[in-house]
Short mmCIF file of C-alpha atoms and ligand atoms in Angstrom, two decimals:
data_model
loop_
_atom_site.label_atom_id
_atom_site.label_comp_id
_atom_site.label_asym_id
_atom_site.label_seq_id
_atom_site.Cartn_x
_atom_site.Cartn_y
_atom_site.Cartn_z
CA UNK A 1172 19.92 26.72 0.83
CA UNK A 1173 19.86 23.13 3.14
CA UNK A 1174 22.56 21.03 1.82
CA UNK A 1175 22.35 17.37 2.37
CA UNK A 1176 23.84 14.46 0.94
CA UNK A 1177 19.90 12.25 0.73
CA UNK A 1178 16.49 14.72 0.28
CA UNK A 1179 13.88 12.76 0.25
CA UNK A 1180 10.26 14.28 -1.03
CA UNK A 1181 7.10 12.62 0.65
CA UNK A 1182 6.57 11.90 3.92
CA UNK A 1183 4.07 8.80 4.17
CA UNK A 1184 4.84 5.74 5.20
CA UNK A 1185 7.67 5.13 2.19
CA UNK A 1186 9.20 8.73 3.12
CA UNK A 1187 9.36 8.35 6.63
CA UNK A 1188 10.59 4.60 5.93
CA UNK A 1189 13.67 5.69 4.25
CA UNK A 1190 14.41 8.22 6.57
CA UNK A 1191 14.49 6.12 9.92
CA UNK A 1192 16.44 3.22 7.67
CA UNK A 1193 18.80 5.98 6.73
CA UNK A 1194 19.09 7.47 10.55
CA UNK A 1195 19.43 3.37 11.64
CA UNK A 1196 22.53 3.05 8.96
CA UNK A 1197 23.93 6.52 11.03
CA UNK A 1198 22.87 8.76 7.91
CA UNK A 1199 21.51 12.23 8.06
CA UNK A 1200 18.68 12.91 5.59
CA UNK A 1201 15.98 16.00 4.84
CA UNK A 1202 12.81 15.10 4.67
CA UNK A 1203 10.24 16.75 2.72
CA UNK A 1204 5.77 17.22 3.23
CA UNK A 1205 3.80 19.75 1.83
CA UNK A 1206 1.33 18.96 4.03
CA UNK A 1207 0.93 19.42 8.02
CA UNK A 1208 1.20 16.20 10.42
CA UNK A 1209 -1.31 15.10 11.28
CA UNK A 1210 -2.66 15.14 7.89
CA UNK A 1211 -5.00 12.60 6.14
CA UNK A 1212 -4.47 10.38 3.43
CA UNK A 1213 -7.39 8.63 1.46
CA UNK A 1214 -6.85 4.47 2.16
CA UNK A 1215 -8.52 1.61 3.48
CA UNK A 1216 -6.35 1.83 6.75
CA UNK A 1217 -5.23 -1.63 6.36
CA UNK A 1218 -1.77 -2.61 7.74
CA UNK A 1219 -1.02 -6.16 6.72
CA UNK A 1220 2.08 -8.52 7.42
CA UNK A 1221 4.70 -6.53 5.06
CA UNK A 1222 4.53 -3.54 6.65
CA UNK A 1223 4.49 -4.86 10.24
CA UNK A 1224 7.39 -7.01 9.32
CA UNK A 1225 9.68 -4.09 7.80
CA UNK A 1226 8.51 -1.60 10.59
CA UNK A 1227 9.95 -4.12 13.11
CA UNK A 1228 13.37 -4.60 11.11
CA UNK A 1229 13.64 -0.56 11.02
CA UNK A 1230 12.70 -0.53 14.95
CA UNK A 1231 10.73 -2.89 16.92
CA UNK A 1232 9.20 0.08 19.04
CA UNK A 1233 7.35 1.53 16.30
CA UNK A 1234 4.80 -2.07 16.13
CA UNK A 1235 5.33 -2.10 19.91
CA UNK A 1236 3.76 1.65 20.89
CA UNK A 1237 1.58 0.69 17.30
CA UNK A 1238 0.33 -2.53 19.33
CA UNK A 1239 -0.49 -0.50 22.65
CA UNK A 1240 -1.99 2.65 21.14
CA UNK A 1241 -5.91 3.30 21.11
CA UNK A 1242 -5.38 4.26 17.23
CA UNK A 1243 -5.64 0.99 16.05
CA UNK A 1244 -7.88 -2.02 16.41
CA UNK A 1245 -5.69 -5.37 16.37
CA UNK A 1246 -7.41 -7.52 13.54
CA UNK A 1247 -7.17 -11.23 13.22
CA UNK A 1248 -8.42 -12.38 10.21
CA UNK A 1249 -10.08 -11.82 6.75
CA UNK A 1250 -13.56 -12.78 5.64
CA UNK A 1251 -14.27 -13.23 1.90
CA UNK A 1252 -17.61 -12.77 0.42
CA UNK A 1253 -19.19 -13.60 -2.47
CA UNK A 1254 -22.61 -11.86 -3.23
CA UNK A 1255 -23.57 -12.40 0.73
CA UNK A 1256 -24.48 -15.80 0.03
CA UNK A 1257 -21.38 -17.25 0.43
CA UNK A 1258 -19.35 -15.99 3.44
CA UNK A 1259 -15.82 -17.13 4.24
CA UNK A 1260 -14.06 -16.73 7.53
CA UNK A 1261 -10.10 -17.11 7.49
CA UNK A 1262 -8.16 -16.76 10.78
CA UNK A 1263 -4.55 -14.79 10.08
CA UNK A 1264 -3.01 -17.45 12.22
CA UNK A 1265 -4.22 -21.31 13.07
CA UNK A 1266 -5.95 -20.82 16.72
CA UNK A 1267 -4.37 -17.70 17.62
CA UNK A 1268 -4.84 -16.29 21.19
CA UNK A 1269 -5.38 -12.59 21.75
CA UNK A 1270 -2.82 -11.22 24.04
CA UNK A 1271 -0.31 -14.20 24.04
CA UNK A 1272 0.13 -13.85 19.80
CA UNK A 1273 1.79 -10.75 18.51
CA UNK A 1274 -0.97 -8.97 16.36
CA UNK A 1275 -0.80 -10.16 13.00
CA UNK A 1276 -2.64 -6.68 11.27
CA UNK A 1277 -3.80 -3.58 12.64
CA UNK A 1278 -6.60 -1.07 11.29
CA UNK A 1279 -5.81 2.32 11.91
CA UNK A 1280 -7.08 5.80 10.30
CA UNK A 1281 -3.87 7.31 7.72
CA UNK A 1282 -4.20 10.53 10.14
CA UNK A 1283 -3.34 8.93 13.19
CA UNK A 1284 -0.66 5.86 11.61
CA UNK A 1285 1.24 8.01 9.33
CA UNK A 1286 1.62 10.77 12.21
CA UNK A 1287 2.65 7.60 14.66
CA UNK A 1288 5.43 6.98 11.89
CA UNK A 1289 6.27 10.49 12.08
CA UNK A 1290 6.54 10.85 15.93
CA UNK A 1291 9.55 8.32 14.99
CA UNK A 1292 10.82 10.49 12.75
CA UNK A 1293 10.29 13.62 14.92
CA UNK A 1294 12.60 11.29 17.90
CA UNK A 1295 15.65 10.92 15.59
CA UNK A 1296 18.16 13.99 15.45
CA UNK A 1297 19.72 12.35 12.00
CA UNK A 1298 16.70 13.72 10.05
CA UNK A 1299 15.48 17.32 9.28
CA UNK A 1300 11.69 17.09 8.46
CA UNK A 1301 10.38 20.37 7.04
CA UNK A 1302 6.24 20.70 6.82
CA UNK A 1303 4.39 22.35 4.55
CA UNK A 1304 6.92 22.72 1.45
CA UNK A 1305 5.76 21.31 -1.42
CA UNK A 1306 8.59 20.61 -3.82
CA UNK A 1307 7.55 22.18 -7.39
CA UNK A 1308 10.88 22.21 -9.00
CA UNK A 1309 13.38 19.68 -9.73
CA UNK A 1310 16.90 20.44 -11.44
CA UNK A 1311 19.67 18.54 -12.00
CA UNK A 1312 23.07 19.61 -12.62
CA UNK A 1313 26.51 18.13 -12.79
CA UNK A 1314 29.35 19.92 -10.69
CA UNK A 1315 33.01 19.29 -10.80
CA UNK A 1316 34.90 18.19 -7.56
CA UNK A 1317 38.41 19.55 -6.70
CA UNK A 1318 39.64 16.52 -7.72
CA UNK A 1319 37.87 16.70 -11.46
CA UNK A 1320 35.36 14.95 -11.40
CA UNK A 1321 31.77 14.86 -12.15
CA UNK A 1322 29.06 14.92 -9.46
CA UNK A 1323 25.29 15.23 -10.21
CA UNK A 1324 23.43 17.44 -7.62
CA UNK A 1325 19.69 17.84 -7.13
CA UNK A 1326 18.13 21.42 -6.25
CA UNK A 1327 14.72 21.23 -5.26
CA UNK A 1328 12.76 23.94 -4.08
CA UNK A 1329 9.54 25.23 -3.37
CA UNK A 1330 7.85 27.58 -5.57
CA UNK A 1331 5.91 29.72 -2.89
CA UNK A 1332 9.05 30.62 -0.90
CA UNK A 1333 12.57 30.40 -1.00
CA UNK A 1334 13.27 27.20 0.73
CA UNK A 1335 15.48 25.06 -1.59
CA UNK A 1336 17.58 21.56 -0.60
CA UNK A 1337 20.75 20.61 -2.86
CA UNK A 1338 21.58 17.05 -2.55
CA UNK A 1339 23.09 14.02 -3.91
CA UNK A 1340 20.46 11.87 -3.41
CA UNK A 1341 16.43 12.24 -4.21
CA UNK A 1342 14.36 9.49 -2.86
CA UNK A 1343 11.03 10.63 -4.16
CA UNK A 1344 8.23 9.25 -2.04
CA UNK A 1345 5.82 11.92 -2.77
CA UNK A 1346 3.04 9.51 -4.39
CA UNK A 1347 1.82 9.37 -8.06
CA UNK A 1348 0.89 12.87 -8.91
CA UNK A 1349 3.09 14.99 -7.31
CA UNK A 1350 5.45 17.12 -10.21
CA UNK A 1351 8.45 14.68 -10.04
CA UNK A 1352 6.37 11.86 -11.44
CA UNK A 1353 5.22 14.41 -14.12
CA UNK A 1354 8.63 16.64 -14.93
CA UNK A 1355 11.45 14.17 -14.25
CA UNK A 1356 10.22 10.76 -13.96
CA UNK A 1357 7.37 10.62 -17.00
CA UNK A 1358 5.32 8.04 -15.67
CA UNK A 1359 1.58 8.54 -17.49
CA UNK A 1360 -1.20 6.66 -15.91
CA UNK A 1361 -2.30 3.57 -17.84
CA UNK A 1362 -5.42 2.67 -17.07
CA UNK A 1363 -4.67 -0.75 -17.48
CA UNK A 1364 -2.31 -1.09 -14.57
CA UNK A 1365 -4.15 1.97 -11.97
CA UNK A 1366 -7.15 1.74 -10.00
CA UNK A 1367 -9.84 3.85 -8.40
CA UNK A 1368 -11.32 3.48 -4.72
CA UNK A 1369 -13.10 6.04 -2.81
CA UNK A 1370 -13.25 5.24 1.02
CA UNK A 1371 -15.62 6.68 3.55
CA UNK A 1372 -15.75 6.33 7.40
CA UNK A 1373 -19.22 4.83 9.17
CA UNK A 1374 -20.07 4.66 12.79
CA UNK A 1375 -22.54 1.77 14.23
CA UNK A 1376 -21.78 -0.55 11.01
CA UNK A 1377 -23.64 -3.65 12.69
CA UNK A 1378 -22.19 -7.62 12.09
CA UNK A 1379 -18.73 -6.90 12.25
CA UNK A 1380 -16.42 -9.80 13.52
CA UNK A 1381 -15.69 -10.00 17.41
CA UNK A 1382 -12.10 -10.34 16.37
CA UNK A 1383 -12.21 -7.48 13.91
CA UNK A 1384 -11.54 -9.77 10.72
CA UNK A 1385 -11.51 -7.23 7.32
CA UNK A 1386 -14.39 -7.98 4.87
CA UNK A 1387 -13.82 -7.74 1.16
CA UNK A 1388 -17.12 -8.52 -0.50
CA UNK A 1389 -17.29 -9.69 -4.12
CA UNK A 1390 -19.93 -8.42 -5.78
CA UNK A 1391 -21.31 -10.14 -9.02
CA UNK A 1392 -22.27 -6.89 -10.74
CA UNK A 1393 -19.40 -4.71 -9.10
CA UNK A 1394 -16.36 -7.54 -10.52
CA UNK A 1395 -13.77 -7.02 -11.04
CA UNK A 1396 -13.56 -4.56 -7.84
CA UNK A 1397 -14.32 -5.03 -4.37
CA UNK A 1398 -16.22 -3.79 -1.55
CA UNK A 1399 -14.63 -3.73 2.10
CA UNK A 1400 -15.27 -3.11 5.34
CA UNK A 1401 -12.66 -2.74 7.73
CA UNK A 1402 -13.36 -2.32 11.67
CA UNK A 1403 -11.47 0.54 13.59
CA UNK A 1404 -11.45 1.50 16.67
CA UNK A 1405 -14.24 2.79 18.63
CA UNK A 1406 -17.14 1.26 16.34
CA UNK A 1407 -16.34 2.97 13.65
CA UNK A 1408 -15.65 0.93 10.51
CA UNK A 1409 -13.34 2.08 6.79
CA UNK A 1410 -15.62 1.40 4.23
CA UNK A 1411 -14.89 1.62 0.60
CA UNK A 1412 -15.14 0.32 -3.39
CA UNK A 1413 -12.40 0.27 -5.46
CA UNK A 1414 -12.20 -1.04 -9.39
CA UNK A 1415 -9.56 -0.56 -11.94
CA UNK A 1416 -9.38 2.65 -13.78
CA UNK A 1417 -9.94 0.64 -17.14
CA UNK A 1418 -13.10 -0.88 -15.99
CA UNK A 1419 -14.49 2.58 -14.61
CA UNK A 1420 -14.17 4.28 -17.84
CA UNK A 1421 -15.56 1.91 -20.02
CA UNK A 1422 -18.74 0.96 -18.05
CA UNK A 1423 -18.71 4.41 -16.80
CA UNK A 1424 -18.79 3.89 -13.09
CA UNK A 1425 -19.10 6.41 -10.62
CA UNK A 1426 -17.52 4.72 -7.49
CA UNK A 1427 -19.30 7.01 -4.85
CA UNK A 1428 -22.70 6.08 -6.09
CA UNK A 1429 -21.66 2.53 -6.41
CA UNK A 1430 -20.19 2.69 -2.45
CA UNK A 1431 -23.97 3.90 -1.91
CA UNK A 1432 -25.79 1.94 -4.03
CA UNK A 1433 -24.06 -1.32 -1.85
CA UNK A 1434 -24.86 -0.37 1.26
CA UNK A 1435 -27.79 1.52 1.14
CA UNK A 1436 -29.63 -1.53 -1.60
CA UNK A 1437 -27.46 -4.66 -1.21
CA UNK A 1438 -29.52 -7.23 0.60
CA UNK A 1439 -27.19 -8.76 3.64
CA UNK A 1440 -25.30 -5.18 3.56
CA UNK A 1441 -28.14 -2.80 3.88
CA UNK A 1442 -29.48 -4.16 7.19
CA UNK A 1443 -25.93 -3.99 8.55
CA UNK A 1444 -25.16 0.23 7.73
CA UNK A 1445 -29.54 0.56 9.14
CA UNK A 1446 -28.23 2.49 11.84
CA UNK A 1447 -24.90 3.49 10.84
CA UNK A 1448 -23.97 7.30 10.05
CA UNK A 1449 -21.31 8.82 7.62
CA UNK A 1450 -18.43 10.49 9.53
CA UNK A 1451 -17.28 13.10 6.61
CA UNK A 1452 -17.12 13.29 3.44
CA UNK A 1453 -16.96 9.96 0.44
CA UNK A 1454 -13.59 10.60 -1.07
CA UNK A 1455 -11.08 9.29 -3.06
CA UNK A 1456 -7.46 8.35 -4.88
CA UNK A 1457 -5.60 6.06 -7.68
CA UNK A 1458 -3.46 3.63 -6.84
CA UNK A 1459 -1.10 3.13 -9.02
CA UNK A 1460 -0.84 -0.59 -9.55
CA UNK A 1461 2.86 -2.23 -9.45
CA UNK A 1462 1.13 -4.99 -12.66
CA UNK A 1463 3.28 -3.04 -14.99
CA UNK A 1464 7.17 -2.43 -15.13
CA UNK A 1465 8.63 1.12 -14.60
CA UNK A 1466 11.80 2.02 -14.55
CA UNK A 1467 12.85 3.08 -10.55
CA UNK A 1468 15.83 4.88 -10.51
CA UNK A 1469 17.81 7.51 -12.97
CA UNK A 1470 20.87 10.08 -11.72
CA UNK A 1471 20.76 10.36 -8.49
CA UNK A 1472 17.30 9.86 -7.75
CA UNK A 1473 14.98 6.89 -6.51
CA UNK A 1474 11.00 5.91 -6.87
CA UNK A 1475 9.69 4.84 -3.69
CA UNK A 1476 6.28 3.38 -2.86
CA UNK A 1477 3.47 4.71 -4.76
CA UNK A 1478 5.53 6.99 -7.07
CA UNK A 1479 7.38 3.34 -7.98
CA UNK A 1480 3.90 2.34 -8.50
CA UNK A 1481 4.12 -0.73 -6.08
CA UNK A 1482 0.82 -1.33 -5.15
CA UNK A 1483 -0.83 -4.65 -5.27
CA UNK A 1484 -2.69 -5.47 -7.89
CA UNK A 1485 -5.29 -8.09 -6.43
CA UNK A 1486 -5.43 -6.84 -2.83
CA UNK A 1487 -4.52 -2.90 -3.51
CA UNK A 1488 -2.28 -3.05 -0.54
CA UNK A 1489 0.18 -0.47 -1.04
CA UNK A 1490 1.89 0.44 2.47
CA UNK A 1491 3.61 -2.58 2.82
CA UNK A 1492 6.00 -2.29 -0.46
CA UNK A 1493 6.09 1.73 0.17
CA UNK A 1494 7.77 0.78 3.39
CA UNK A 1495 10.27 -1.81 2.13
CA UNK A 1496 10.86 0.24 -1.03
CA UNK A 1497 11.98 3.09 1.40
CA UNK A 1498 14.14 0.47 3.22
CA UNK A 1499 15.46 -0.31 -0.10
CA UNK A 1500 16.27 2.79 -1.41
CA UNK A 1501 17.83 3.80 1.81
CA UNK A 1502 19.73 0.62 1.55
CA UNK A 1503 21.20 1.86 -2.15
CA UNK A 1504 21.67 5.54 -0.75
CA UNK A 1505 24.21 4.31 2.07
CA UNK A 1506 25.83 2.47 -1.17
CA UNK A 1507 26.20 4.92 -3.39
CA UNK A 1508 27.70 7.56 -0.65
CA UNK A 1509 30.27 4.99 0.07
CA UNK A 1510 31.49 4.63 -3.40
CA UNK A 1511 30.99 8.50 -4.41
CA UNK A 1512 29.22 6.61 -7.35
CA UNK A 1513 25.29 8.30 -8.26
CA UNK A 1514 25.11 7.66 -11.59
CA UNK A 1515 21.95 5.66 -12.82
CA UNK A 1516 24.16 3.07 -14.04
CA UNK A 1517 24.72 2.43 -10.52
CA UNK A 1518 21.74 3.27 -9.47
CA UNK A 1519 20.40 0.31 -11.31
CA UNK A 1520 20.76 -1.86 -8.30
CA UNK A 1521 17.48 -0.23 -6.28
CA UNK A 1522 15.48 -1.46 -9.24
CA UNK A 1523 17.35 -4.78 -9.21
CA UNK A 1524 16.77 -5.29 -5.97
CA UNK A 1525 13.01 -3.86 -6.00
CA UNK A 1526 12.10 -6.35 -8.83
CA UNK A 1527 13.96 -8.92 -6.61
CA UNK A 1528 11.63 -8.85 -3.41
CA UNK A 1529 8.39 -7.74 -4.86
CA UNK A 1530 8.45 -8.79 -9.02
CA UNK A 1531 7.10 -12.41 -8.57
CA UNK A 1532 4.72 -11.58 -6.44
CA UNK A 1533 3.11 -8.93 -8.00
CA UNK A 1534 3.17 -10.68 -10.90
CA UNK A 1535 1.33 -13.30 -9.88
CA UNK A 1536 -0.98 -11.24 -8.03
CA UNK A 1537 -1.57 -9.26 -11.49
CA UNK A 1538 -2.70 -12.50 -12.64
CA UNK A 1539 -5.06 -13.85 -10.05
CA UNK A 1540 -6.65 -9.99 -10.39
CA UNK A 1541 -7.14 -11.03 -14.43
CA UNK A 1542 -9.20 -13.88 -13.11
CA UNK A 1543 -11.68 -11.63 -11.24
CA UNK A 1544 -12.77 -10.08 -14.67
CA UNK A 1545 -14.87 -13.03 -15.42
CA UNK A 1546 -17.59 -13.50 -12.25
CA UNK A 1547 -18.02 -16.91 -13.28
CA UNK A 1548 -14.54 -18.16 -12.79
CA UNK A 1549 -14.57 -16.10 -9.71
CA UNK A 1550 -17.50 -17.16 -7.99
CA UNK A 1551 -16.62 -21.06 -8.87
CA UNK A 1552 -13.68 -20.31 -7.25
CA UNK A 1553 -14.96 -18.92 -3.75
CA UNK A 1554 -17.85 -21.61 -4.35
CA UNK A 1555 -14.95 -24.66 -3.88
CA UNK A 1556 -13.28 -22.13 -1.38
CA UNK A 1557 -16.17 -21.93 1.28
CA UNK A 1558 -16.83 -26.07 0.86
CA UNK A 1559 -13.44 -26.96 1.43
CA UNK A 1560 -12.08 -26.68 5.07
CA UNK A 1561 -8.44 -27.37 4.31
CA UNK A 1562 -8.57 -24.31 1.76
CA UNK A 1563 -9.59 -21.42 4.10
CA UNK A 1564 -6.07 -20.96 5.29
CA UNK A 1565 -4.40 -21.44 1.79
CA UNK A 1566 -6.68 -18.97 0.29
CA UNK A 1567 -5.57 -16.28 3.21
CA UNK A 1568 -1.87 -17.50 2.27
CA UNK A 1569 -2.47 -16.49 -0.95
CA UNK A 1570 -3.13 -13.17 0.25
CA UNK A 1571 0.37 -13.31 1.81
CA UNK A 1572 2.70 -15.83 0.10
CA UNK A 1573 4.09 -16.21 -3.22
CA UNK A 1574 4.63 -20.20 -3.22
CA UNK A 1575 0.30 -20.41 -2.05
CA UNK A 1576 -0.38 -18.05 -4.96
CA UNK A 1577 1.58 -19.80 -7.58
CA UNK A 1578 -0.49 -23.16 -6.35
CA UNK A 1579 -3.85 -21.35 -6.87
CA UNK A 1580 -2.76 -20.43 -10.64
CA UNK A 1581 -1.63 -24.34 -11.25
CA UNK A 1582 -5.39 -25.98 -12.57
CA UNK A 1583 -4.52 -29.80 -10.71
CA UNK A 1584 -4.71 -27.50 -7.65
CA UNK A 1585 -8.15 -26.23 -8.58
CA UNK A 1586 -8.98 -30.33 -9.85
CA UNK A 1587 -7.85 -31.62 -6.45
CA UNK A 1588 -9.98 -28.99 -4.90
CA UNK A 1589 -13.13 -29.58 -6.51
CA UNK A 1590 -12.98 -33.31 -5.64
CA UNK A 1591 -12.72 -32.44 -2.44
CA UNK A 1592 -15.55 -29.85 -1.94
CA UNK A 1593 -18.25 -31.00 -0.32
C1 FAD B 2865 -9.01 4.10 -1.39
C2 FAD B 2865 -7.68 3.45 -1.12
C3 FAD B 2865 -7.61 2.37 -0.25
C4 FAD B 2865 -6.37 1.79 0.05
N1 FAD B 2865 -6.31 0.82 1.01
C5 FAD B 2865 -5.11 0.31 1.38
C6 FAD B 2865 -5.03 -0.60 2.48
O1 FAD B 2865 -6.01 -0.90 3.17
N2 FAD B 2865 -3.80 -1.09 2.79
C7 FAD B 2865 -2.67 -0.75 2.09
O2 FAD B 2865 -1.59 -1.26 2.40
N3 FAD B 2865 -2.73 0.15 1.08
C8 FAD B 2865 -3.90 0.69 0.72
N4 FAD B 2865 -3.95 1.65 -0.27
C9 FAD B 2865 -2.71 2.10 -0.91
C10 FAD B 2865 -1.91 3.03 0.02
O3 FAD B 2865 -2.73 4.09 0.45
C11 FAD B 2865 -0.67 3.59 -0.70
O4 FAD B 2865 -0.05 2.58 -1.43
C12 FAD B 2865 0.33 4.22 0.30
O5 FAD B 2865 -0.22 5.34 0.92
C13 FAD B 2865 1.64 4.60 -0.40
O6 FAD B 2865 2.48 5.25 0.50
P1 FAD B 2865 3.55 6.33 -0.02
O7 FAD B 2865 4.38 6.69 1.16
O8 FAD B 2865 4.20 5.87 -1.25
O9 FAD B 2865 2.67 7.58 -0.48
P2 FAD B 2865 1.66 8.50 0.35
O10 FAD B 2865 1.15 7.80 1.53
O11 FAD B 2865 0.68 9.00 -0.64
O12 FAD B 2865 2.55 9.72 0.85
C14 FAD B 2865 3.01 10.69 -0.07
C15 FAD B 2865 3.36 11.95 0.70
O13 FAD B 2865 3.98 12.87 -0.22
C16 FAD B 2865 3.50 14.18 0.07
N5 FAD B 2865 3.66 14.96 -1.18
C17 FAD B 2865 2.97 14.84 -2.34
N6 FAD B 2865 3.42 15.74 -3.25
C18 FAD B 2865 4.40 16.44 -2.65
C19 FAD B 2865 5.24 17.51 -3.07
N7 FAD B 2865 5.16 18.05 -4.29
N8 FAD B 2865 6.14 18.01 -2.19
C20 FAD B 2865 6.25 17.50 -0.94
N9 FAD B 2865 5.47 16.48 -0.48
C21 FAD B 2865 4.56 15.96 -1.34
C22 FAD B 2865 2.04 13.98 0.47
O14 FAD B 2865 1.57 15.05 1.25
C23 FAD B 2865 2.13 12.67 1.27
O15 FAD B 2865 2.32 12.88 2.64
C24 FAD B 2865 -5.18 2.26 -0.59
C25 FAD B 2865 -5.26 3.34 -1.49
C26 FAD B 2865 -6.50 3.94 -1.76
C27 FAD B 2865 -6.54 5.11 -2.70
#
């Protein structure tokens, strides 16, 4: 039996988070994979602002070997599409220079980031990672102290062998499906507030951007959804369709053959993927959209990342809050040690704080994604957005700032816009 005073369960990028926040506060913590590093993880590989920002509070190095490594491909922009007729170019950053300008996003494949993260991990002695247990049972139990009291204690353990961690703390960053999320924390998927995306990874995609800018394509008969194409390294490109889970089931979708059906039919796409080749298999994942309120935290245990269900609801980025919800969490941990105090009441605070940081935005994001269920509305809106030369870099804000988004819901933005298209 390991006994530690924070287990956490999950070992992504919101595990791994909360484990080199805890080791920067000068806390020890176990941390938990049932899987092997390097191991994969189904995504679009797309590392945005948020998570470069929180890496770099945790430790600058981890951007700075990040920035340097061949596993990434630094990418400077975004270009929106609308049906292929209507293509949309916005830099990250007003005339940015390559080389002099910190990279603003980086592509890289889930095997080779998440495995960069835990190299980190690997370099701190503060935390005990342990591979290849995957945590089955959960059980709770309150313990006196000598002094009287009550303290709560965690067992987890693994049901194929005897390896078992008692601790004070759970921070469960083991995703949505793993047992927690169906024993303890009783989170059922809605399908109102989850999506679907299968990703798949092309060599020789033709027409991608010099400065590897991401491509989501809107697709009139694929809304509300997206297709993307992100570059990587070596001329290989993440390509993938995602929709909400709602949507799929009532119209029936089968994402693979709609990923298919795009690029091997869709004029302006096909001629790009003429030459390209599939690199393994089509697969994919939920994501568990952060459009609808959960509670976080309960004795002695925290949510992180997608097990919080913190992913974006109009952009489906999901790495960036599972890394600042590690911070978080981490954050509350060192808290609660130094009062003694795990209760949920106390507890409370993560979610507080969680809600703090992320609630706005995600709520407003939630409602820009309502707007892409009607094409029309959608495509009027890229229609003033590619006429309008002042908008490109609001529209890429909105992608990255709460204040831009609330402007795009407010209809005297959308007036002032259309009188100025041209
Ligand atoms: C198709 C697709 C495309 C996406 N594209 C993007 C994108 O481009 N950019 C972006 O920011 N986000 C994207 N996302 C979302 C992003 O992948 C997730 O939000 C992110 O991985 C969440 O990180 P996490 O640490 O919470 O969970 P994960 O990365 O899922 O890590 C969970 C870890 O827990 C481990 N685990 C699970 N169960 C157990 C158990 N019982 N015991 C022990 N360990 C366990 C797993 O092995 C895994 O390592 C995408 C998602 C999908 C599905």
């Amino acid at each position: 039996m390991i006994e530690t005073d924070v287990c956490i369960i999950g070992a992504g990028p919101g595990g791994a988070a909360a484990a080199l926040r805890l080791a920067q506060l000068g806390i020890p913590s176990v941390l938990i994979d049932k899987a092997q590093f390097p191991r994969d993880k189904v995504c679009g590989d797309g590392l945005t602002g948020r998570t470069v920002a929180i890496l770099n509070r945790i430790d600058p190095d981890i951007v700075r070997t990040l920035e340097k490594s061949p596993i990434q491909a630094d990418s400077w922009g975004v270009t929106f599409s609308m049906d292929n007729k209507r293509e949309f170019p916005v830099p990250f950053r007003k005339d940015y220079k390559k080389g002099d300008d910190s990279t603003p996003c980086f592509v890289s494949k889930r095997i080779h980031f998440d495995n960069h993260l835990i190299d980190m991990v690997r370099k701190q002695p503060l935390i005990q990672l342990f591979e290849g247990k995957s945590i089955e049972k959960h059980d709770y139990t309150v313990q006196k102290t000598p002094s009287g009291e009550d303290v709560g204690v965690w067992t987890v353990s693994d049901k194929k062998s005897d390896f078992q961690v008692r601790a004070k703390i759970l921070i469960v960053a083991s995703g949505p499906l793993s047992p927690f999320m169906r024993h303890v924390a009783n989170i059922k998927v809605d399908p109102k507030h989850n999506a679907g995306a299968v990703r798949a990874y092309y060599k020789n995609v033709k027409g991608c951007h010099k400065d590897n800018f991401i491509e989501l394509h809107f697709l009139k008969d694929h809304l509300p959804g997206y297709f993307w194409i992100f570059p990587l390294p070596n001329g290989e490109a993440n390509v993938g369709f995602g929709m909400l889970t709602e949507t799929i089931s009532k119209r029936k979708v089968n994402l693979e053959k709609s990923l298919l059906d795009i690029i091997q039919n869709r004029p302006g796409i096909k001629e790009r993927f003429a030459e390209a080749e599939l690199d393994g298999k089509i697969v994919g994942f939920p994501l568990p959209l952060g459009s609808k309120r959960h509670q976080l935290s309960g004795d002695g245990y925290m949510l992180v990342g997608d097990s919080a269900s913190l992913v974006d609801p109009l952009t489906g980025e999901g790495i960036g809050n599972a890394v600042y919800s590690g911070y978080i969490a981490a954050d509350q941990a060192e808290k609660c040690l130094k009062a003694q105090n795990f209760s949920k009441e106390f507890m409370k605070d993560y979610d507080v704080r969680v809600w703090r940081v992320m609630g706005t935005e995600l709520n407003l994001s939630y409602r820009l994604q309502r707007i892409g269920k009607y094409p029309s509305v959608f495509n009027f809106v890229l229609w003033v957005a590619s006429r309008n030369v002042q908008i490109s870099e609001l529209v890429y804000a909105m992608f990255n700032n709460i204040d831009v988004r609330k402007k795009v819901l407010n209809p005297v933005f959308w007036f002032k816009m259309v009188i100025n298209a041209k």
